[in-house]
Tab-separated table of C-alpha atoms in Angstrom:
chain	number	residue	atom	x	y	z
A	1	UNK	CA	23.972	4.954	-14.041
A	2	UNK	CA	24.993	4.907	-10.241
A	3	UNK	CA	26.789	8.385	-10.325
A	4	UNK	CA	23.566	9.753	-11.566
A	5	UNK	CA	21.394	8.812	-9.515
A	6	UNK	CA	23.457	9.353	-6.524
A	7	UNK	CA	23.756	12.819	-7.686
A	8	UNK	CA	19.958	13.019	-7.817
A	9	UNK	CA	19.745	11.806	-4.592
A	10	UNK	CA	22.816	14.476	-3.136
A	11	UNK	CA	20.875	17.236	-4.626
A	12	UNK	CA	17.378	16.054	-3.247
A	13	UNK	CA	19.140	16.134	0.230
A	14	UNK	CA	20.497	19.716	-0.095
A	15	UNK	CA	17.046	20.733	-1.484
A	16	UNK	CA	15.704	19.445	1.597
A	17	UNK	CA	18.260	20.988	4.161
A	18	UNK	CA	18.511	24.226	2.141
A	19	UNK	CA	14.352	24.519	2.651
A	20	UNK	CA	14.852	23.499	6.433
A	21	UNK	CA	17.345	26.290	6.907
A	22	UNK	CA	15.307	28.979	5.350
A	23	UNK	CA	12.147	27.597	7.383
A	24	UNK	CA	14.438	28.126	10.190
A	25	UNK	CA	15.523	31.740	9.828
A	26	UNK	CA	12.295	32.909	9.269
A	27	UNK	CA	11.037	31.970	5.766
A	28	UNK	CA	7.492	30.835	5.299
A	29	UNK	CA	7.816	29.939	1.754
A	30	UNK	CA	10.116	29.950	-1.255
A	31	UNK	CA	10.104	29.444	-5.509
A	32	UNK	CA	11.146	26.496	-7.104
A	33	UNK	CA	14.555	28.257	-8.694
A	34	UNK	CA	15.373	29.405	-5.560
A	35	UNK	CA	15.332	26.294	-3.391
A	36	UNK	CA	16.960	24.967	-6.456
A	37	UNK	CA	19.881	27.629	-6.145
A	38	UNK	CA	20.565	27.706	-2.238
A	39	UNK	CA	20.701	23.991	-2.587
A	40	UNK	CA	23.319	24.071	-5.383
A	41	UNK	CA	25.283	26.432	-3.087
A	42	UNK	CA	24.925	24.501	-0.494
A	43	UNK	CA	26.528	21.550	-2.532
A	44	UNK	CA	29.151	23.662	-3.653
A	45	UNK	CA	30.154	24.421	-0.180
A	46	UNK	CA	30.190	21.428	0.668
A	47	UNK	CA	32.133	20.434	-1.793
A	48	UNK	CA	34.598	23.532	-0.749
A	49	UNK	CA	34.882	22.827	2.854
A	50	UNK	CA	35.755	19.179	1.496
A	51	UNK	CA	38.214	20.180	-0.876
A	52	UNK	CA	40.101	22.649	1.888
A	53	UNK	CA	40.346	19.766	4.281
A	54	UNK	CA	41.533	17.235	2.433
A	55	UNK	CA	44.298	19.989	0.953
A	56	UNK	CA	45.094	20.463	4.202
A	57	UNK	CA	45.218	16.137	4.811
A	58	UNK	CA	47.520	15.941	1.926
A	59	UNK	CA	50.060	19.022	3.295
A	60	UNK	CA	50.163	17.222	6.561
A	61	UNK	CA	51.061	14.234	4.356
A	62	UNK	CA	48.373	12.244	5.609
A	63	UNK	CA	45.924	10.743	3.897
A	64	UNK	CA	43.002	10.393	6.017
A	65	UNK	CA	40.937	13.967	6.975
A	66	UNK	CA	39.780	14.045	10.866
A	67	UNK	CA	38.186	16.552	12.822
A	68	UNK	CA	40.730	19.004	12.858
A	69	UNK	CA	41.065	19.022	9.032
A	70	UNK	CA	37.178	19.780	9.190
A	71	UNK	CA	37.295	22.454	11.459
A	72	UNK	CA	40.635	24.453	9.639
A	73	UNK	CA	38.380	23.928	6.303
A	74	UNK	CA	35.309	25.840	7.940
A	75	UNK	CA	37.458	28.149	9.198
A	76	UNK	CA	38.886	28.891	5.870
A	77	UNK	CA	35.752	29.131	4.010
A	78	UNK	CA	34.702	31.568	6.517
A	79	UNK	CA	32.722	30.091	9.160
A	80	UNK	CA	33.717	28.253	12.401
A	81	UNK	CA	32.364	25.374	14.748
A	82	UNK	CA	30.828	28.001	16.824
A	83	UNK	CA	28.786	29.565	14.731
A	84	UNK	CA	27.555	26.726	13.625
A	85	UNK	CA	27.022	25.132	17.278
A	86	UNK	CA	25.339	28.611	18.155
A	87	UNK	CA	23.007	28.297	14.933
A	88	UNK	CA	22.279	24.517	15.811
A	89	UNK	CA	21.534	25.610	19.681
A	90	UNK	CA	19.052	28.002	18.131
A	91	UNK	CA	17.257	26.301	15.190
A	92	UNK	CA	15.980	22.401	15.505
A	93	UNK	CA	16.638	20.985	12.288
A	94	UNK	CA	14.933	17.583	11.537
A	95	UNK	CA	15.439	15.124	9.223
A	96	UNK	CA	13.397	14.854	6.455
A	97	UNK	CA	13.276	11.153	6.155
A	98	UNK	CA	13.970	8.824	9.722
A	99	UNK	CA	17.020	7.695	8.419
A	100	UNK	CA	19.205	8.571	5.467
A	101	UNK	CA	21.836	6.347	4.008
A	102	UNK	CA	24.486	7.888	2.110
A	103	UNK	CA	24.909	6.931	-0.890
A	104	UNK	CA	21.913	4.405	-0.987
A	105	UNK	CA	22.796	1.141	-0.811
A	106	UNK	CA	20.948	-1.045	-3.279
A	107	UNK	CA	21.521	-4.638	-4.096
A	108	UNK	CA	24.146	-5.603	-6.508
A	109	UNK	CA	22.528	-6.277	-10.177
A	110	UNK	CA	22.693	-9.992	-11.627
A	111	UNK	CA	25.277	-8.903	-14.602
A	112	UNK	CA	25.643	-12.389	-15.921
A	113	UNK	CA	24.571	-13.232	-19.514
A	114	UNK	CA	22.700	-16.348	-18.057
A	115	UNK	CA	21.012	-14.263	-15.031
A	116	UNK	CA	20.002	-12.118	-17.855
A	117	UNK	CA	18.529	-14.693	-20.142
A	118	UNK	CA	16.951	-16.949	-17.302
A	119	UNK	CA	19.953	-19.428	-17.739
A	120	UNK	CA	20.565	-21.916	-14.946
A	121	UNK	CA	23.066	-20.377	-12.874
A	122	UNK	CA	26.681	-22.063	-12.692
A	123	UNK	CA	28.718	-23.917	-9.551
A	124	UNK	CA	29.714	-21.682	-6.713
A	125	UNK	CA	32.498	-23.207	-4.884
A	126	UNK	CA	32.720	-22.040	-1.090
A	127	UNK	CA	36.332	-20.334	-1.398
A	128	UNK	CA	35.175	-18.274	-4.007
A	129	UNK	CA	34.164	-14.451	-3.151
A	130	UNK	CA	31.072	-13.186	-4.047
A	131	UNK	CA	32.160	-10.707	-6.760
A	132	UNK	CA	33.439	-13.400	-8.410
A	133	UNK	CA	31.141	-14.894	-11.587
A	134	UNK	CA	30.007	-18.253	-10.759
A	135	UNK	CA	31.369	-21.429	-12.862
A	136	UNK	CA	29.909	-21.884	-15.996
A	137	UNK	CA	27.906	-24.759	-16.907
A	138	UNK	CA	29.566	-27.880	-16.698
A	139	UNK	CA	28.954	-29.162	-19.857
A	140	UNK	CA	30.694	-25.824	-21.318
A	141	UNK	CA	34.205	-27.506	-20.408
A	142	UNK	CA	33.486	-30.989	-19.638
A	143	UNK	CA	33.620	-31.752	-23.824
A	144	UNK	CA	36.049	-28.990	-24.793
A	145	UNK	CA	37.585	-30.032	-27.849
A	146	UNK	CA	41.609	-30.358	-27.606
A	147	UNK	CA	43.333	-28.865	-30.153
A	148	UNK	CA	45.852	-30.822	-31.638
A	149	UNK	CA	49.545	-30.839	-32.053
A	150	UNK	CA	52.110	-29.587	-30.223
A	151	UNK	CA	50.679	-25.765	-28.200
A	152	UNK	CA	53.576	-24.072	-27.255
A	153	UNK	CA	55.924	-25.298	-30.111
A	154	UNK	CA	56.781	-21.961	-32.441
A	155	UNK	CA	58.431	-24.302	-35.070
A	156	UNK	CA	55.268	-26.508	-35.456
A	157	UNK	CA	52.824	-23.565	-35.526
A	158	UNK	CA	55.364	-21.989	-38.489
A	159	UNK	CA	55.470	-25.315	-40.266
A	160	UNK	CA	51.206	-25.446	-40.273
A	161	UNK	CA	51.273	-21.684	-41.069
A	162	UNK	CA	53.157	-22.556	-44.174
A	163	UNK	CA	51.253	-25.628	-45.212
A	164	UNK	CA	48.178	-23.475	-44.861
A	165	UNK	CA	49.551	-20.750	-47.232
A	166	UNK	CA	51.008	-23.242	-50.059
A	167	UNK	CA	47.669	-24.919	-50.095
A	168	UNK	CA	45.738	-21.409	-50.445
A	169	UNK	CA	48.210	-20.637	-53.242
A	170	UNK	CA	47.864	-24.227	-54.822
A	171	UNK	CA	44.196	-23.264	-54.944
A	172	UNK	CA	44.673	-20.499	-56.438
A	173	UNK	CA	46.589	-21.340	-58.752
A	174	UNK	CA	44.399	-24.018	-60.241
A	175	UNK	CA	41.182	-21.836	-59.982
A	176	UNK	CA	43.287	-19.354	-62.279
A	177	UNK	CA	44.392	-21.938	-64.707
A	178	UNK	CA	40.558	-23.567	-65.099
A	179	UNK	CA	39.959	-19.736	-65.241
A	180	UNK	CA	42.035	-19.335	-68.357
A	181	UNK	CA	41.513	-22.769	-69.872
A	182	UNK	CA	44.734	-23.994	-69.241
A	183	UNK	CA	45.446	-27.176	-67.050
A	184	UNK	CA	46.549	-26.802	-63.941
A	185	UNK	CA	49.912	-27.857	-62.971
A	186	UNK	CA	51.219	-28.662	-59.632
A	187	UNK	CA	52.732	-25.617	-57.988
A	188	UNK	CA	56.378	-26.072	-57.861
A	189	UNK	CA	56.388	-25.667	-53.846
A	190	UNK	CA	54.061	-28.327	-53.096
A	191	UNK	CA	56.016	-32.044	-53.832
């Protein structure tokens, strides 16, 4: 799904910076496995220097990290806003790509059954929000069929529950006796 290919995506990014940075230091080429392994440590430290500063959010019992999270994190995974100021004076990294959104941003799927099927969309009213399905088709409710009887009544619903079961037994009972060859008599519950 969504996860996966943003994943994809993260570690096509870190491929990319982790090949930029070696370029930079000095590297004219590199394998396959290993731009594939400084990238995954790359992510990984990422991930670290995330995880430290938003420990470090939560002790301050905040919940959103700023700068100075950030810069404690680096600091405790070993590296500081110097050194990486000194490395950025030194080495011009570009972008790969002119501009990269993060995570991609694609247009939300049609995940209605009748945008699937080529159905005829339902009525969007203008108060409704836009995550919200539209109506359905109007002749979905306009000839509902009411059910009849009393809804909410639990005494009515027991009484029909209870016709329902005598006639099932009725039936039966007669099926049985034309079974056997005797005559069927009225069940004593039903009068």
């Amino acid at each position: 799904g969504v996860w996966v290919k943003m994943e994809a995506y993260a570690n096509d990014a870190c491929r990319t910076v982790a090949a930029q940075v070696s370029e930079a230091v000095g590297f004219q080429a590199m394998t396959q496995s290993t731009a594939d392994t400084l990238a995954e440590v790359l992510a990984r430290y990422i991930e670290e220097v995330g995880y430290q500063s938003h420990s470090l959010t939560e002790v301050s019992n905040r919940t959103q990290d700023n700068a100075l999270d950030v810069r404690q994190a680096l600091v405790q995974c070993g590296t500081n806003l110097c050194d990486l100021q000194r490395f950025m004076g030194r080495n011009e990294l570009r972008y790969a790509k002119a501009e990269v959104a993060f995570p991609v941003q694609r247009p939300a799927p049609k995940s209605s059954l009748a945008s699937r099927f080529g159905a005829e969309q339902g009525e969007r009213l203008g108060h409704m929000p836009d995550f919200m399905p539209a109506l359905p088709p109007k002749h979905s409710y306009m000839a509902s069929v009411k059910q009849t009887g009393p809804r909410g009544d639990a005494r009515w619903i027991k009484k029909q529950k209870h016709k329902e079961r005598q006639q099932i037994e009725q039936s039966l009972h007669n099926m049985a006796a034309s079974a056997s060859g005797k005559s069927a008599k009225k069940h004593p519950a039903q009068t």
